[in-house]
PDB file of C-alpha atoms in Angstrom:
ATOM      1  CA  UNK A  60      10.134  35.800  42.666  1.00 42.00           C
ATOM      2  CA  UNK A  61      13.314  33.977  41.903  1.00 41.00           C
ATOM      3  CA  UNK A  62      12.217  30.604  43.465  1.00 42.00           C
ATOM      4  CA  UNK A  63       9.108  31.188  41.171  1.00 40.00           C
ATOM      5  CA  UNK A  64      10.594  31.462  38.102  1.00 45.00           C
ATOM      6  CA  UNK A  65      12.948  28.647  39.043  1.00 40.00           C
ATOM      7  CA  UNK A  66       9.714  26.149  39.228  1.00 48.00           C
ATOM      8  CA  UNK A  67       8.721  27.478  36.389  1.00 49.00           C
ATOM      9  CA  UNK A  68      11.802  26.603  34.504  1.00 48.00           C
ATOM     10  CA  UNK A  69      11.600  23.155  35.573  1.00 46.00           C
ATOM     11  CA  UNK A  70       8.386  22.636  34.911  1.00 43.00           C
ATOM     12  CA  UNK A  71       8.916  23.929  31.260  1.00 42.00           C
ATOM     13  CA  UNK A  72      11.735  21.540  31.108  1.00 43.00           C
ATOM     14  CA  UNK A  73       9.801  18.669  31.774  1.00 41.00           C
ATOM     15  CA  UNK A  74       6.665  19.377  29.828  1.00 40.00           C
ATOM     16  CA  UNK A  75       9.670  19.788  26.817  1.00 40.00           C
ATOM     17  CA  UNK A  76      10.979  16.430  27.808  1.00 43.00           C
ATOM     18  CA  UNK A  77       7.684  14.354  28.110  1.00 44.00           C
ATOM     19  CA  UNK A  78       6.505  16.275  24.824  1.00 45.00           C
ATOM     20  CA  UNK A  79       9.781  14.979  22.942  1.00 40.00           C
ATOM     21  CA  UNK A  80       9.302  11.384  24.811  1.00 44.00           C
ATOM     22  CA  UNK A  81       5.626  11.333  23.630  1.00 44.00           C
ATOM     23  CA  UNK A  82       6.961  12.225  19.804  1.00 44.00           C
ATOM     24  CA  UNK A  83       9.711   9.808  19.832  1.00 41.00           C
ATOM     25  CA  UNK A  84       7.110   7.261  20.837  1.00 46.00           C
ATOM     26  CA  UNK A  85       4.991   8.234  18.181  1.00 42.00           C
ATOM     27  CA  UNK A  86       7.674   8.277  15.374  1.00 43.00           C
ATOM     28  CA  UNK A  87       8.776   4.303  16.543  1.00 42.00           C
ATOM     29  CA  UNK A  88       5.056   3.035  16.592  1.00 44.00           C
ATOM     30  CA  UNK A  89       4.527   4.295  12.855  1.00 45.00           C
ATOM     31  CA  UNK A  90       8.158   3.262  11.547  1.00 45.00           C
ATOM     32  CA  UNK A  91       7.520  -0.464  12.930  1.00 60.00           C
ATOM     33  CA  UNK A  92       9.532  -2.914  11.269  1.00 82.00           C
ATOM     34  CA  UNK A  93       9.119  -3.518   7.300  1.00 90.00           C
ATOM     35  CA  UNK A  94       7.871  -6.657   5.791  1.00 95.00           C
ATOM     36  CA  UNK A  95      10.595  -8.474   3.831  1.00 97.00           C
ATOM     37  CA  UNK A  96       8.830 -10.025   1.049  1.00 97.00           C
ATOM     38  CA  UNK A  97      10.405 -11.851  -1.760  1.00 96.00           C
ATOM     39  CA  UNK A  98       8.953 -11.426  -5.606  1.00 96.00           C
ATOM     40  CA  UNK A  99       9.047 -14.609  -7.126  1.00 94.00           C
ATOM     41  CA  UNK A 100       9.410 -15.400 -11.030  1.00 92.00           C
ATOM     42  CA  UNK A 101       5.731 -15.530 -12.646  1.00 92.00           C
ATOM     43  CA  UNK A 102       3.875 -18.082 -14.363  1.00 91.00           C
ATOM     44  CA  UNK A 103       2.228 -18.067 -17.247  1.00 89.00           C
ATOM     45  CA  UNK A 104       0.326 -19.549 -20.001  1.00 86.00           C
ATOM     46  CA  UNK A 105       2.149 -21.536 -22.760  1.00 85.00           C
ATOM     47  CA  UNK A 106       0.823 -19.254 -25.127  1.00 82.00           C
ATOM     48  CA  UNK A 107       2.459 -16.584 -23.296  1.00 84.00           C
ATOM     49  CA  UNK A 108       6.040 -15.312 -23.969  1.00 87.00           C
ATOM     50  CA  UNK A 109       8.558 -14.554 -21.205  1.00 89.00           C
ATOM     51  CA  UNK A 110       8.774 -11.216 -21.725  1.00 89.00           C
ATOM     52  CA  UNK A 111       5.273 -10.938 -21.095  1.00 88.00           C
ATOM     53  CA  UNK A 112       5.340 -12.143 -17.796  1.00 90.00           C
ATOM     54  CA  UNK A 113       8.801 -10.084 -17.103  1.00 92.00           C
ATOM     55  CA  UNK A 114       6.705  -6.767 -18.079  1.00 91.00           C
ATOM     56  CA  UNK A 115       4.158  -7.106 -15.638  1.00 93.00           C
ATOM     57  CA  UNK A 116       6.331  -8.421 -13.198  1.00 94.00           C
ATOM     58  CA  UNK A 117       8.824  -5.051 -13.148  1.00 94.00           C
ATOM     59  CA  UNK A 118       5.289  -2.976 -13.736  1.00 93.00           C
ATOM     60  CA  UNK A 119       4.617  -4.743 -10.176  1.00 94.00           C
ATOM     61  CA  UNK A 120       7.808  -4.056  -8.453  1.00 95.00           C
ATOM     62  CA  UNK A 121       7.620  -0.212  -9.677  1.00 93.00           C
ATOM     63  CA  UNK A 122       4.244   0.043  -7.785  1.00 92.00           C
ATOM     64  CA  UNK A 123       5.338  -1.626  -4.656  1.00 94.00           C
ATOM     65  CA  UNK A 124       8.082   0.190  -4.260  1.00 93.00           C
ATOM     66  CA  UNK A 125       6.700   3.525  -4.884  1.00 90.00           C
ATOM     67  CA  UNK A 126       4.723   2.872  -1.881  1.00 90.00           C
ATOM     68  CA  UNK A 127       6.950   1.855   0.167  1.00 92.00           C
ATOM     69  CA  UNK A 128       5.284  -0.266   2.905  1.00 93.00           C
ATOM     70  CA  UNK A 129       7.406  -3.682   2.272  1.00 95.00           C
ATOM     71  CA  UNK A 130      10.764  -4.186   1.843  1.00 96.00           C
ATOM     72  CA  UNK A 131      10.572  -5.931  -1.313  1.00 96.00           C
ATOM     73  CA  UNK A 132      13.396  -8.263  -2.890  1.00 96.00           C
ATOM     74  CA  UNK A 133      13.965  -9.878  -6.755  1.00 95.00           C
ATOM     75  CA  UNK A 134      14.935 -13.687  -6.016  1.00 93.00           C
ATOM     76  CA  UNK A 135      16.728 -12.789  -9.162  1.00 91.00           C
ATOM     77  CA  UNK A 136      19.323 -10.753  -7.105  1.00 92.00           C
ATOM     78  CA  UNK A 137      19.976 -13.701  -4.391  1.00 90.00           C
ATOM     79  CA  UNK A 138      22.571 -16.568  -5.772  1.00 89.00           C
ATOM     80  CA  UNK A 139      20.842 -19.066  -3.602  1.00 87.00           C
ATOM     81  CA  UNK A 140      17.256 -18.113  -5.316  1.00 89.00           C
ATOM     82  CA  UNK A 141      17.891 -17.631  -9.073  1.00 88.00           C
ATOM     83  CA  UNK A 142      16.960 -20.060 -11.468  1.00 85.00           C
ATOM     84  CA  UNK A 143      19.033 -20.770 -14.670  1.00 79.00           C
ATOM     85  CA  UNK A 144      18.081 -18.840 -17.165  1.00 77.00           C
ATOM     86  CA  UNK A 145      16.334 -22.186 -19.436  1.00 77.00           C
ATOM     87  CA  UNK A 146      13.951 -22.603 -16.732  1.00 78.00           C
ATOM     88  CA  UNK A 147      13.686 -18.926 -15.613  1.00 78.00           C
ATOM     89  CA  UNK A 148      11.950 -18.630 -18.885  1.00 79.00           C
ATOM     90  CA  UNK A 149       9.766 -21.425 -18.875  1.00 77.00           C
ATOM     91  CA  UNK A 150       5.986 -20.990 -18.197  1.00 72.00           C
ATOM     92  CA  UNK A 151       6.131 -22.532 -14.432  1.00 66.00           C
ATOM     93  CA  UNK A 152       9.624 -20.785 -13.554  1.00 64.00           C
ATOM     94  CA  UNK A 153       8.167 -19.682 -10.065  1.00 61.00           C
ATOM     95  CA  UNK A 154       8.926 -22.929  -8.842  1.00 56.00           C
ATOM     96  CA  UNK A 155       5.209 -22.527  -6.509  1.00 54.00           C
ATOM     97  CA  UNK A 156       5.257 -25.361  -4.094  1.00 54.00           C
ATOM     98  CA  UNK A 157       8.543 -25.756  -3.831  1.00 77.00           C
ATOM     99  CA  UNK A 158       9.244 -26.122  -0.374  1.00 81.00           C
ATOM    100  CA  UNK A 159      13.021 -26.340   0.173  1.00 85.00           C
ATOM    101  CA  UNK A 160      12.985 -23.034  -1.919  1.00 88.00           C
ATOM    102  CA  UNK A 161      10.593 -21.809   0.764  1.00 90.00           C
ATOM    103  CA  UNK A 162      12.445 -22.954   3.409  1.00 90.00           C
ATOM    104  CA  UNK A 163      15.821 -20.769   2.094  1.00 92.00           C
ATOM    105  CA  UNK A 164      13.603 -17.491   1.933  1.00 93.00           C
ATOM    106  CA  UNK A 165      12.799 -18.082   5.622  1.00 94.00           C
ATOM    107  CA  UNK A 166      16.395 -18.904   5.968  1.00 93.00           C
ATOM    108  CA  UNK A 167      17.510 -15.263   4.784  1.00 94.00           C
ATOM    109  CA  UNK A 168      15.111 -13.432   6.458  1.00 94.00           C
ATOM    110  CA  UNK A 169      11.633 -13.927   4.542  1.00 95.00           C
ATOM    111  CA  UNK A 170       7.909 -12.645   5.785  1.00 96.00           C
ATOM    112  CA  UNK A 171       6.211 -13.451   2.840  1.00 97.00           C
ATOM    113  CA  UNK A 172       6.375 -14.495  -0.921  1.00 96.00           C
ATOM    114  CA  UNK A 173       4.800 -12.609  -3.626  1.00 96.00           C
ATOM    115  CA  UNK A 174       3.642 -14.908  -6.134  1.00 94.00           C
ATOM    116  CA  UNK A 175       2.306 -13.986  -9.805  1.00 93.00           C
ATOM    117  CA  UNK A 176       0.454 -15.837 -12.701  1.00 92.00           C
ATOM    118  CA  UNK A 177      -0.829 -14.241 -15.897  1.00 93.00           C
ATOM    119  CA  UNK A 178      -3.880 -16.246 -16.562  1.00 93.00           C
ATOM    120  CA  UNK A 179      -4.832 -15.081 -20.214  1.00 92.00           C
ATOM    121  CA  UNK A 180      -4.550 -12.053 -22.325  1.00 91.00           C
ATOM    122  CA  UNK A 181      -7.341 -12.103 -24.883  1.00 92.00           C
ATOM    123  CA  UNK A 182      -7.322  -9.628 -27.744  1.00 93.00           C
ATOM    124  CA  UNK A 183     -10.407  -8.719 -29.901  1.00 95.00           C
ATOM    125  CA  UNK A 184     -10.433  -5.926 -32.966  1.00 94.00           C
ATOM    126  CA  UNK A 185     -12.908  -3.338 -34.209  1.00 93.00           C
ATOM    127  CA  UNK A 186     -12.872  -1.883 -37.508  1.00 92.00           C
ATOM    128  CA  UNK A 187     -14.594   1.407 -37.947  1.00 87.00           C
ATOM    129  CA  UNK A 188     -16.786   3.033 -41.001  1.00 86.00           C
ATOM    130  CA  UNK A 189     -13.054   3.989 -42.143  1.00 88.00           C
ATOM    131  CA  UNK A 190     -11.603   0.751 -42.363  1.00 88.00           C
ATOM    132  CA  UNK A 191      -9.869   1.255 -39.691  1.00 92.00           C
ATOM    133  CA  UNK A 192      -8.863  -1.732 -37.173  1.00 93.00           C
ATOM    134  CA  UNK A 193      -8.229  -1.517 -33.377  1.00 95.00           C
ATOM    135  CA  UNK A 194      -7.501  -4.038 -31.122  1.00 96.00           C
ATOM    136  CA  UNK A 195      -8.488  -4.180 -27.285  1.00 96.00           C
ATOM    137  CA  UNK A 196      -6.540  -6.281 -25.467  1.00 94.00           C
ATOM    138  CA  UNK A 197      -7.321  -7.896 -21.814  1.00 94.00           C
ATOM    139  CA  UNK A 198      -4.915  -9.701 -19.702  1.00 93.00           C
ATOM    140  CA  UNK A 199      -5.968 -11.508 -16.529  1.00 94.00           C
ATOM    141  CA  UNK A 200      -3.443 -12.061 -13.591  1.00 94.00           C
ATOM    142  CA  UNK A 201      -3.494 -13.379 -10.274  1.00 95.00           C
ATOM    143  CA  UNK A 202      -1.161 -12.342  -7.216  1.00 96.00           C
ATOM    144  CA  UNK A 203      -0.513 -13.654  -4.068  1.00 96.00           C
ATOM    145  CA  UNK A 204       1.013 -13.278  -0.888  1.00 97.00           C
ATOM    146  CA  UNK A 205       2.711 -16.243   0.968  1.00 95.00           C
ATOM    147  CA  UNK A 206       3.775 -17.597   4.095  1.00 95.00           C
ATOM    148  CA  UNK A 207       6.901 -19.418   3.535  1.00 94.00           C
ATOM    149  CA  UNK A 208       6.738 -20.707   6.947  1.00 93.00           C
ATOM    150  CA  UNK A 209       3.952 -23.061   5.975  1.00 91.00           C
ATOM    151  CA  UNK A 210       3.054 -22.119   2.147  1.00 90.00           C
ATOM    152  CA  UNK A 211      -0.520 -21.126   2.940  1.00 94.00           C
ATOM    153  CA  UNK A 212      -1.866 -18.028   1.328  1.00 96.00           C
ATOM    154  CA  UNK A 213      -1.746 -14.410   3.187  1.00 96.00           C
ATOM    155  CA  UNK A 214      -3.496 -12.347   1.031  1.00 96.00           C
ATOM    156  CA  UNK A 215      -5.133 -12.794  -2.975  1.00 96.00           C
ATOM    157  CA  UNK A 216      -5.820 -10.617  -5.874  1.00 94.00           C
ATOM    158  CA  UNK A 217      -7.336 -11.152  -9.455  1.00 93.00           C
ATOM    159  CA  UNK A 218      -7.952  -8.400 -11.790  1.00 92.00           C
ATOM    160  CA  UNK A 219      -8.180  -7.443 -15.029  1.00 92.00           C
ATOM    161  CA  UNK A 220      -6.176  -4.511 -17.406  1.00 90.00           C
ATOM    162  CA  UNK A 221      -7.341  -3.721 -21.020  1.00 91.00           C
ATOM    163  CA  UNK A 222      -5.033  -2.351 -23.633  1.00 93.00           C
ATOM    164  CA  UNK A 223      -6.104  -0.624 -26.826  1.00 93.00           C
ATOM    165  CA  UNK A 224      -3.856   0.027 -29.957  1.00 94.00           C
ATOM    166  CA  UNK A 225      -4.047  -0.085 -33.745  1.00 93.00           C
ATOM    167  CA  UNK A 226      -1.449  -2.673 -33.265  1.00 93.00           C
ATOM    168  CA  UNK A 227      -2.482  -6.002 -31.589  1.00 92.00           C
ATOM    169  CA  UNK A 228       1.146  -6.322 -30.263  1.00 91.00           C
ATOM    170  CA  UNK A 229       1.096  -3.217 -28.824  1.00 93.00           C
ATOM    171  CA  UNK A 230      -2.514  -3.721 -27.476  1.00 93.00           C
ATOM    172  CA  UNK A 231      -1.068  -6.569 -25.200  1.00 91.00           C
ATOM    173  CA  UNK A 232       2.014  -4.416 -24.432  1.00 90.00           C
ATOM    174  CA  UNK A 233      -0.538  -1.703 -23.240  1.00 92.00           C
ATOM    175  CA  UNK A 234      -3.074  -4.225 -21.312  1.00 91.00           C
ATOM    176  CA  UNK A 235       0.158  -5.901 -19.125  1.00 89.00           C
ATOM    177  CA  UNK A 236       2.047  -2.474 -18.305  1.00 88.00           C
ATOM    178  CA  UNK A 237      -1.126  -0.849 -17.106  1.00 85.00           C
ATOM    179  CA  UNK A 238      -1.021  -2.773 -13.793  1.00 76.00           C
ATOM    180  CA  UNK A 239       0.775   0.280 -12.717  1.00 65.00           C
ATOM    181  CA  UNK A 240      -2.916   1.894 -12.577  1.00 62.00           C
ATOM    182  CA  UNK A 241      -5.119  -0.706 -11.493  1.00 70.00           C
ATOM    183  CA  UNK A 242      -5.942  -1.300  -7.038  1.00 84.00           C
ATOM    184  CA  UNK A 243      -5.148  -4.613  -7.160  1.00 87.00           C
ATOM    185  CA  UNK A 244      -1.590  -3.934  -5.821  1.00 91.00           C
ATOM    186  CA  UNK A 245      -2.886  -1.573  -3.469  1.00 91.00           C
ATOM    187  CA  UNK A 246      -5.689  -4.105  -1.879  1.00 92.00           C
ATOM    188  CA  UNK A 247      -3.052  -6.339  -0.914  1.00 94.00           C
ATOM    189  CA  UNK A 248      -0.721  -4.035   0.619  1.00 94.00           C
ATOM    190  CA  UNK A 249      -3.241  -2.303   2.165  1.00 94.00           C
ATOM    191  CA  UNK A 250      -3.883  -6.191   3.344  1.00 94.00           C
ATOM    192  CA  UNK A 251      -0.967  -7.556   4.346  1.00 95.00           C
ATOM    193  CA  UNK A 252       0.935  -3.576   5.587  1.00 95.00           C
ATOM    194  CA  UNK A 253      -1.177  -1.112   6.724  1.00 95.00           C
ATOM    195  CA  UNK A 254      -0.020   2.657   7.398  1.00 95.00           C
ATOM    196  CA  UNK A 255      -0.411   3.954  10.784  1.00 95.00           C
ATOM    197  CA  UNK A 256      -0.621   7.642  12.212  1.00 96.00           C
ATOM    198  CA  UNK A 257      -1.588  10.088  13.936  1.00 96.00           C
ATOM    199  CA  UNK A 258      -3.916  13.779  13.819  1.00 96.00           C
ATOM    200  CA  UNK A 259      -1.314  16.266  14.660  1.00 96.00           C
ATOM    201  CA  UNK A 260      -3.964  19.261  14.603  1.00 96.00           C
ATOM    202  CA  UNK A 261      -7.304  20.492  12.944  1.00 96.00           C
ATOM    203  CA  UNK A 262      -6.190  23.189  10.280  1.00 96.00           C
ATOM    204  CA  UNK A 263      -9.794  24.009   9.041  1.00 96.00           C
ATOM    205  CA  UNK A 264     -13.298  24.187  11.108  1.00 96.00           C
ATOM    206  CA  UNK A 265     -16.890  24.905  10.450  1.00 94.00           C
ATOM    207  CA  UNK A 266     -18.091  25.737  13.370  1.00 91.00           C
ATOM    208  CA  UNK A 267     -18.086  21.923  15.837  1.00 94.00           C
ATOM    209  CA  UNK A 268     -17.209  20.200  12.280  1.00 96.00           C
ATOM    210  CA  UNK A 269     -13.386  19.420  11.555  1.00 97.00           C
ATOM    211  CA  UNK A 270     -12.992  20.037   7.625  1.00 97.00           C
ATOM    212  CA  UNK A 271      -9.310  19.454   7.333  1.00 98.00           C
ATOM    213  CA  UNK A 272      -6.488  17.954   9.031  1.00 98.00           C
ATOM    214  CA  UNK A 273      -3.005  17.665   9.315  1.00 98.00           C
ATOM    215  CA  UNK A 274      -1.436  14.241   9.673  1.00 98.00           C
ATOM    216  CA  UNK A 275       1.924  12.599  10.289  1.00 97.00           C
ATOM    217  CA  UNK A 276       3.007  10.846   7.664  1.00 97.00           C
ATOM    218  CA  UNK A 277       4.054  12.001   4.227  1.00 96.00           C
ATOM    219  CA  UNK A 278       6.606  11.078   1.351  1.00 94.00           C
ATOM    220  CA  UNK A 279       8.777   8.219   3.703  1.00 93.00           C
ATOM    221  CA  UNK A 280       5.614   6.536   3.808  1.00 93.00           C
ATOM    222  CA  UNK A 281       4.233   6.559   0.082  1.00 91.00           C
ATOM    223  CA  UNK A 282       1.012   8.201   0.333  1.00 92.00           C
ATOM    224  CA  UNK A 283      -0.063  10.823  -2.014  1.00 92.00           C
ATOM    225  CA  UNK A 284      -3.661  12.179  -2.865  1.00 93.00           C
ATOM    226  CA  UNK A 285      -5.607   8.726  -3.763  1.00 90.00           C
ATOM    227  CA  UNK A 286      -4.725   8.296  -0.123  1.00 94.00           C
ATOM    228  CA  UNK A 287      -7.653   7.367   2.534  1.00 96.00           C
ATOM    229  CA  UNK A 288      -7.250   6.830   6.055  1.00 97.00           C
ATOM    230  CA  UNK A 289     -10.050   5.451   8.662  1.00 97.00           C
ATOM    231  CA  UNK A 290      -9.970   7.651  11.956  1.00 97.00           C
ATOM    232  CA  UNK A 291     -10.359   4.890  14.920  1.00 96.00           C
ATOM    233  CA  UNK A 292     -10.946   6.117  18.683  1.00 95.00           C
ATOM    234  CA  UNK A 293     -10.117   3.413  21.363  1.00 88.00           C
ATOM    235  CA  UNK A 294     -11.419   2.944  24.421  1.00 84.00           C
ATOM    236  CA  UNK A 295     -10.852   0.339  27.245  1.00 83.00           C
ATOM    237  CA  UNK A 296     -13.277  -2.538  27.736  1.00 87.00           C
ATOM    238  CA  UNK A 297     -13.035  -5.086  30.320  1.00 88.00           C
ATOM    239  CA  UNK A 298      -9.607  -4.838  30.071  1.00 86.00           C
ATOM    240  CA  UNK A 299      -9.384  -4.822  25.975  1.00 87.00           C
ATOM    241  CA  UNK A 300      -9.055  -2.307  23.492  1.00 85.00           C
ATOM    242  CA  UNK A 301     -11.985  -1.751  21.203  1.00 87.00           C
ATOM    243  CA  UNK A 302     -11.632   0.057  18.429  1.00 89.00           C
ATOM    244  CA  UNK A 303     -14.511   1.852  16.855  1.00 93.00           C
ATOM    245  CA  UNK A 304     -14.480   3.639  13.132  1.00 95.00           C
ATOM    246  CA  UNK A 305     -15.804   7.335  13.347  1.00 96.00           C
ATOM    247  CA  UNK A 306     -14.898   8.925  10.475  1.00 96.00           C
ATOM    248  CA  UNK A 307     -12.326   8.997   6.880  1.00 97.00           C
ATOM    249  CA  UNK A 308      -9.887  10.929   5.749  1.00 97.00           C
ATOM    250  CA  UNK A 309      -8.859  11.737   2.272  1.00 97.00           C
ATOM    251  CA  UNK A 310      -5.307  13.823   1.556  1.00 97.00           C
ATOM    252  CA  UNK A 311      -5.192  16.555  -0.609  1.00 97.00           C
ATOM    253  CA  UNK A 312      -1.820  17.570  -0.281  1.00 97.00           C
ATOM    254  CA  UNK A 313       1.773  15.761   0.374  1.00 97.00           C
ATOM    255  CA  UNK A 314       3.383  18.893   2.214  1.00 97.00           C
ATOM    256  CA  UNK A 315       6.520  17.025   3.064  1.00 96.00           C
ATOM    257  CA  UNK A 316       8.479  13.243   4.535  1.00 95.00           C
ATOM    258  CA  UNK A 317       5.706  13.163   7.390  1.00 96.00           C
ATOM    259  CA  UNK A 318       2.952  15.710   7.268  1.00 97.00           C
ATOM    260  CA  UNK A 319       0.114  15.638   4.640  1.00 98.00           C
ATOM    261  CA  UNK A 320      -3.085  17.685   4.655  1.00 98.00           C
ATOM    262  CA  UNK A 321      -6.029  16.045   4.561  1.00 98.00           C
ATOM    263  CA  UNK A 322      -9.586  16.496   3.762  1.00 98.00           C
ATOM    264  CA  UNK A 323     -12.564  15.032   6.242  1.00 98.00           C
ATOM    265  CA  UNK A 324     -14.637  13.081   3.844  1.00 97.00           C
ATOM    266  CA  UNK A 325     -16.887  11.715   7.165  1.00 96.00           C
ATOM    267  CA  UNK A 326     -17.078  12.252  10.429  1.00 97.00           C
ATOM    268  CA  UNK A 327     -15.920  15.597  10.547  1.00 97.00           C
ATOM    269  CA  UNK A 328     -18.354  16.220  14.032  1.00 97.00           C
ATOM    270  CA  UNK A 329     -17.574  13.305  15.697  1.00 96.00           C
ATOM    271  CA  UNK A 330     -13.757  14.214  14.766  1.00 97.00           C
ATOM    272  CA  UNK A 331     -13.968  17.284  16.569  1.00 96.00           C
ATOM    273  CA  UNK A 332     -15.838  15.498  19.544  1.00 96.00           C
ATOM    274  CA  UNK A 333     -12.866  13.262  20.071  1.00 95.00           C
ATOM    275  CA  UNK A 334     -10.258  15.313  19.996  1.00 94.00           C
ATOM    276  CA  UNK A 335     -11.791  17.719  22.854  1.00 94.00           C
ATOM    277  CA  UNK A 336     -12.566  14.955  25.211  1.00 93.00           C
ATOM    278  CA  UNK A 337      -8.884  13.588  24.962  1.00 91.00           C
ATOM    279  CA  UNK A 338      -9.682  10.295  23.472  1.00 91.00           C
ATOM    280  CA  UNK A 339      -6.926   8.576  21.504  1.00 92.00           C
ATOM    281  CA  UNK A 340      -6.885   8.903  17.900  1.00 95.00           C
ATOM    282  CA  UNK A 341      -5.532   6.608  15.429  1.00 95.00           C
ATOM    283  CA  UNK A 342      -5.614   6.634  11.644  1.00 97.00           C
ATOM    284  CA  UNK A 343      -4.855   3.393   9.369  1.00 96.00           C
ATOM    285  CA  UNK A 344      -4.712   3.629   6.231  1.00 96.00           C
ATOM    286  CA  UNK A 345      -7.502   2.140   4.320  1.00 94.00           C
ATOM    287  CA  UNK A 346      -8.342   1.273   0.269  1.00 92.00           C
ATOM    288  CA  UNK A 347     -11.430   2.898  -0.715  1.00 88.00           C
ATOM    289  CA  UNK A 348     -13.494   2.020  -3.719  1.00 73.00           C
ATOM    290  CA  UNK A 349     -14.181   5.577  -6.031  1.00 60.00           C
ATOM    291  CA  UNK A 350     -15.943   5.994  -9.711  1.00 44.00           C
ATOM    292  CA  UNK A 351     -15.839   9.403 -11.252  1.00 38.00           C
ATOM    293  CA  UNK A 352     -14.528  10.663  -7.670  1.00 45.00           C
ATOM    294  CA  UNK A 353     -17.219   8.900  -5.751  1.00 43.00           C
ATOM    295  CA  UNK A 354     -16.527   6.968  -2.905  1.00 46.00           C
ATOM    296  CA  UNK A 355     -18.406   3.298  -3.580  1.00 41.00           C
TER     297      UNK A 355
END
């Protein structure tokens, strides 16, 4: 009886000790390195003020690093990077093409550039029965990510943000802070830095159809409930990895740094499936069109 209950110590032990090897691997595969990525000055129109630029500029920081999948960088903090303040402010400040300032962001550590240009803001006004005038303004702006190994282009992103005020100033104001909203931003990250993770159990079933599940990542990653991951199973082929999408995910709730609930938009029976036979799951994160809360 003793020699028994010995074994099964050990055996415990080591199912405890592959289980915690298995979740440290896990935790290292989805906390893979950052991207450093440097945000350049933007260009704009001559037309165009400064501050203009500036304000869509910070709007983009603020939405890249609430999400948190690059480590991103102001050239404005690094001596070696910031312009003087004349030509900070001039419509071409980014200095795009500039290959010896390319070559210094490699230098210091450098993935990519992001590079901006507001292309036009164009402003029109309505007056109503009243008398009363509003103005709608649009502003048009380009981003892109770059390799400053070789200057070519990574990823690339035009889009459009309307503002709407009884003042035209504040109409523009409106139509270059609301970048914060748009998916531009989130195409390219989703582009250039995928999220990656893993099912860590089925918390809701109808009958061989998985309804909702509970994932591993959370707040340290920068999801939250516009969220939508592809499930991927991966088999062996000839001595490759194929990768096959069976299903999405959508989360509904951010329950803490790395666990999220989420909802089984598609493939909820094939889900299931999977997960019985032992086949390895994967999840990446993936941007996913929606009007009035319709996937498109």
């Amino acid at each position: 009886m003793e020699k028994y209950t010995l074994r099964n110590s050990f055996v415990f032990t080591v199912i405890l000790l592959l289980g915690f090897c298995a979740n440290v691997c896990a935790q290292n595969e989805q906390s893979e390195v950052k991207k450093t990525v440097y945000i350049e000055y933007f260009n704009r129109p001559q037309n165009l003020s400064f501050s203009q630029a500036e304000a869509l500029r910070n709007k983009v920081i603020e939405h890249i690093q609430y999400r948190k999948r690059i480590i991103l960088i102001d050239v404005d903090s690094d001596k070696s990077l910031k312009l003087e303040q004349s030509r900070r402010e001039s419509p071409e400040a980014s200095a795009e093409g500039d290959m010896d300032r390319m070559k210094t962001m490699v230098t210091i550590g450098a993935n990519l550039i992001l590079q901006g240009r507001i292309n036009s803001i164009a402003t029109k006004s309505e007056t109503d029965k009243e008398g009363k005038r509003t103005y709608t303004a649009t502003c048009s702006y380009t981003l892109k990510f770059v390799n400053p190994q070789n200057g070519t282009i990574v990823a690339s992103e035009t889009n459009e943000n309307s503002g709407h005020d009884a003042s035209e100033e504040k109409a523009i104001q409106s139509a270059v802070t609301s970048v914060g909203t748009s998916n531009a931003i989130d195409r390219l990250l989703e582009n250039i830095a995928p999220l990656y993770g893993h099912i860590l159990e089925i918390s809701k079933l109808k009958k061989d159809e998985a309804k909702e599940v509970y994932i591993d990542l959370g707040t340290l990653h920068g999801i939250d409930t516009e969220t939508w991951f592809s499930i991927k199973v991966s088999r062996q082929i000839a001595g490759r990895t194929a990768n096959k999408e069976i299903g999405l995910l959508k989360v509904s709730t951010v329950e803490g740094e790395d666990i999220s609930l989420c909802k089984v938009k598609k493939g909820g029976k094939e889900l299931k499936a999977a997960m019985d036979q032992g086949v390895t799951i994967t999840l990446q994160s993936k941007f996913v069109s929606t009007l009035f809360g319709i996937r498109i």
